[in-house]
Short mmCIF file of N, CA and C in Angstrom, two decimals:
data_model
loop_
_atom_site.label_atom_id
_atom_site.label_comp_id
_atom_site.label_asym_id
_atom_site.label_seq_id
_atom_site.Cartn_x
_atom_site.Cartn_y
_atom_site.Cartn_z
N MET A 1 0.88 -1.20 0.01
CA MET A 1 -0.06 -0.01 0.05
C MET A 1 0.86 1.29 -0.03
N PHE A 2 2.00 1.27 0.65
CA PHE A 2 2.82 2.33 0.76
C PHE A 2 3.39 2.72 -0.65
N ALA A 3 3.65 1.72 -1.47
CA ALA A 3 4.22 1.91 -2.75
C ALA A 3 3.09 2.70 -3.65
N VAL A 4 1.90 2.35 -3.64
CA VAL A 4 0.95 2.90 -4.38
C VAL A 4 0.64 4.37 -3.92
N TYR A 5 0.75 4.53 -2.57
CA TYR A 5 0.57 6.03 -2.07
C TYR A 5 1.84 6.80 -2.52
N ALA A 6 2.98 6.37 -2.42
CA ALA A 6 4.11 7.06 -2.95
C ALA A 6 4.10 7.30 -4.45
N ALA A 7 3.63 6.40 -5.17
CA ALA A 7 3.52 6.55 -6.67
C ALA A 7 2.44 7.71 -6.96
N GLU A 8 1.36 7.72 -6.18
CA GLU A 8 0.31 8.76 -6.30
C GLU A 8 0.90 10.23 -6.05
N GLN A 9 1.58 10.19 -4.86
CA GLN A 9 2.27 11.55 -4.56
C GLN A 9 3.28 12.03 -5.55
N GLN A 10 3.96 11.08 -6.04
CA GLN A 10 4.96 11.44 -7.24
C GLN A 10 4.29 11.90 -8.40
N TYR A 11 3.20 11.13 -8.61
CA TYR A 11 2.37 11.65 -9.86
C TYR A 11 1.96 13.01 -9.74
N ARG A 12 1.24 13.27 -8.52
CA ARG A 12 0.70 14.64 -8.26
C ARG A 12 1.69 15.70 -8.28
N HIS A 13 2.87 15.44 -7.68
CA HIS A 13 3.97 16.39 -7.65
C HIS A 13 4.56 16.65 -9.02
N ASP A 14 4.63 15.55 -9.94
CA ASP A 14 5.13 15.82 -11.43
C ASP A 14 4.09 16.61 -12.09
N THR A 15 2.87 16.30 -11.97
CA THR A 15 1.78 16.97 -12.62
C THR A 15 1.76 18.49 -12.36
N TRP A 16 1.90 18.74 -11.04
CA TRP A 16 1.92 20.13 -10.59
C TRP A 16 3.11 20.87 -11.08
N THR A 17 4.30 20.21 -11.04
CA THR A 17 5.51 20.85 -11.60
C THR A 17 5.42 21.12 -13.05
N ARG A 18 4.82 20.14 -13.85
CA ARG A 18 4.78 20.43 -15.16
C ARG A 18 3.88 21.51 -15.54
N ARG A 19 2.67 21.66 -14.80
CA ARG A 19 1.74 22.65 -15.07
C ARG A 19 2.36 23.93 -14.82
N ARG A 20 3.07 24.07 -13.75
CA ARG A 20 3.75 25.37 -13.22
C ARG A 20 4.74 25.74 -14.40
N ASP A 21 5.50 24.73 -14.90
CA ASP A 21 6.68 25.09 -15.74
C ASP A 21 5.97 25.53 -17.16
N HIS A 22 4.85 24.84 -17.60
CA HIS A 22 4.22 25.33 -18.82
C HIS A 22 3.65 26.63 -18.61
N ALA A 23 3.05 27.08 -17.52
CA ALA A 23 2.58 28.43 -17.27
C ALA A 23 3.73 29.49 -17.26
N LEU A 24 4.62 29.03 -16.67
CA LEU A 24 5.89 30.04 -16.62
C LEU A 24 6.40 30.21 -18.16
N LEU A 25 6.54 29.27 -18.90
CA LEU A 25 6.94 29.31 -20.25
C LEU A 25 6.09 30.18 -21.14
N ALA A 26 4.83 29.90 -20.85
CA ALA A 26 3.68 30.64 -21.60
C ALA A 26 3.70 32.16 -21.19
N SER A 27 3.97 32.52 -19.97
CA SER A 27 3.95 33.81 -19.45
C SER A 27 5.30 34.48 -20.09
N ILE A 28 6.42 33.71 -20.24
CA ILE A 28 7.72 34.23 -20.81
C ILE A 28 7.41 34.57 -22.30
N ARG A 29 6.73 33.68 -23.00
CA ARG A 29 6.54 33.87 -24.31
C ARG A 29 5.48 35.09 -24.60
N GLU A 30 4.52 35.15 -23.81
CA GLU A 30 3.59 36.32 -23.81
C GLU A 30 4.30 37.56 -23.73
N ARG A 31 5.09 37.73 -22.67
CA ARG A 31 5.91 38.97 -22.27
C ARG A 31 6.90 39.30 -23.44
N GLN A 32 7.62 38.41 -24.07
CA GLN A 32 8.45 38.56 -25.09
C GLN A 32 7.79 39.06 -26.35
N GLY A 33 6.47 38.48 -26.62
CA GLY A 33 5.69 38.94 -27.68
C GLY A 33 5.17 40.37 -27.49
N ALA A 34 4.79 40.66 -26.24
CA ALA A 34 4.37 42.05 -26.08
C ALA A 34 5.57 43.02 -26.06
N GLN A 35 6.71 42.66 -25.71
CA GLN A 35 7.86 43.52 -25.83
C GLN A 35 8.28 43.78 -27.31
N ALA A 36 8.16 42.70 -28.00
CA ALA A 36 8.41 42.86 -29.54
C ALA A 36 7.34 43.72 -30.30
N MET A 37 6.22 43.54 -29.82
CA MET A 37 5.18 44.45 -30.38
C MET A 37 5.32 45.94 -30.02
N SER A 38 5.74 46.21 -28.72
CA SER A 38 5.84 47.58 -28.15
C SER A 38 7.13 48.18 -28.96
N ALA A 39 8.26 47.21 -29.23
CA ALA A 39 9.30 47.82 -29.77
C ALA A 39 9.18 48.18 -31.20
N VAL A 40 8.29 47.40 -31.85
CA VAL A 40 7.91 47.78 -33.27
C VAL A 40 6.96 49.01 -33.42
N ALA A 41 6.00 49.17 -32.48
CA ALA A 41 5.03 50.15 -32.47
C ALA A 41 5.61 51.64 -32.00
N ALA A 42 6.63 51.52 -31.11
CA ALA A 42 7.25 52.75 -30.70
C ALA A 42 8.69 52.90 -31.00
N PRO A 43 9.11 53.59 -31.94
CA PRO A 43 10.50 53.72 -32.15
C PRO A 43 11.27 54.36 -31.01
N ALA A 44 12.50 53.97 -30.79
CA ALA A 44 13.35 54.49 -29.81
C ALA A 44 13.57 56.02 -29.94
N ALA A 45 13.50 56.69 -28.66
CA ALA A 45 13.73 58.06 -28.74
C ALA A 45 15.15 58.37 -28.97
N ALA A 46 15.46 59.54 -29.64
CA ALA A 46 16.81 59.89 -29.91
C ALA A 46 17.33 60.34 -28.39
N PRO A 47 18.72 60.01 -28.43
CA PRO A 47 19.34 60.31 -27.22
C PRO A 47 19.63 61.86 -26.97
N LEU A 48 19.47 62.34 -25.73
CA LEU A 48 19.60 63.67 -25.39
C LEU A 48 21.00 64.24 -25.87
N PRO A 49 20.90 65.42 -26.40
CA PRO A 49 22.23 66.03 -26.73
C PRO A 49 23.07 66.26 -25.44
N ARG A 50 24.34 65.88 -25.77
CA ARG A 50 25.41 66.08 -24.64
C ARG A 50 26.11 67.42 -24.78
N ALA A 51 26.52 67.96 -23.66
CA ALA A 51 27.47 69.15 -23.73
C ALA A 51 28.87 68.80 -24.18
N PRO A 52 29.71 69.66 -24.91
CA PRO A 52 31.04 69.23 -25.34
C PRO A 52 31.94 69.18 -24.28
N TRP A 53 31.50 69.52 -23.10
CA TRP A 53 32.50 69.47 -21.90
C TRP A 53 31.74 68.99 -20.64
N ALA A 54 32.57 68.43 -19.75
CA ALA A 54 32.00 67.97 -18.44
C ALA A 54 31.49 69.15 -17.62
N ARG A 55 30.43 68.93 -16.89
CA ARG A 55 30.03 69.95 -15.95
C ARG A 55 30.69 69.66 -14.63
N PRO A 56 31.35 70.79 -14.08
CA PRO A 56 32.09 70.59 -12.73
C PRO A 56 31.08 70.23 -11.60
N ILE A 57 31.57 69.50 -10.63
CA ILE A 57 30.78 69.25 -9.52
C ILE A 57 30.36 70.47 -8.70
N GLY A 58 29.08 70.52 -8.42
CA GLY A 58 28.70 71.70 -7.56
C GLY A 58 28.28 72.92 -8.43
N ARG A 59 28.50 72.78 -9.71
CA ARG A 59 28.16 74.03 -10.52
C ARG A 59 26.86 73.76 -11.30
N ARG A 60 26.04 74.73 -11.55
CA ARG A 60 24.85 74.56 -12.26
C ARG A 60 25.31 74.72 -13.76
N SER A 61 24.34 73.84 -14.61
CA SER A 61 24.69 73.74 -15.97
C SER A 61 24.85 75.07 -16.79
N GLU A 62 24.01 75.99 -16.39
CA GLU A 62 24.13 77.27 -17.24
C GLU A 62 25.26 78.10 -16.76
N ALA A 63 25.94 77.83 -15.56
CA ALA A 63 27.18 78.48 -15.16
C ALA A 63 28.48 77.83 -15.64
N ALA A 64 28.40 76.44 -16.15
CA ALA A 64 29.59 75.87 -16.61
C ALA A 64 29.92 76.38 -18.06
N THR A 65 31.05 76.74 -18.11
CA THR A 65 31.63 77.27 -19.48
C THR A 65 33.00 76.39 -19.61
N PRO A 66 33.54 76.38 -20.82
CA PRO A 66 34.78 75.73 -21.23
C PRO A 66 35.83 76.29 -20.38
N ALA A 67 35.91 77.66 -20.06
CA ALA A 67 36.91 78.19 -19.22
C ALA A 67 36.80 77.78 -17.77
N ALA A 68 35.41 77.64 -17.24
CA ALA A 68 35.33 77.31 -15.98
C ALA A 68 35.70 75.79 -15.77
N CYS A 69 35.41 75.04 -16.66
CA CYS A 69 35.86 73.56 -16.67
C CYS A 69 37.40 73.48 -16.58
N ALA A 70 38.12 74.29 -17.29
CA ALA A 70 39.65 74.17 -17.25
C ALA A 70 40.04 74.64 -16.07
N ILE A 71 39.41 75.69 -15.36
CA ILE A 71 40.01 76.19 -14.04
C ILE A 71 39.70 75.06 -12.97
N ALA A 72 38.57 74.55 -13.09
CA ALA A 72 38.15 73.57 -11.89
C ALA A 72 38.87 72.34 -12.24
#
């Protein structure tokens, strides 16, 4: 009787694990499909323009000039 009980428990565990794995794979496929659709629908935004020089720490961007950067 113990062998039958153990076999039933193993079957239930395998069935539960298989269903969980299938659900996980389905959600991964669904998410990848949604990401692919959103990537096609909305083109990537252009990167923001960068300043030709680095802004010194503690300075505001309008106060930073090439001369100020050289001094700092």
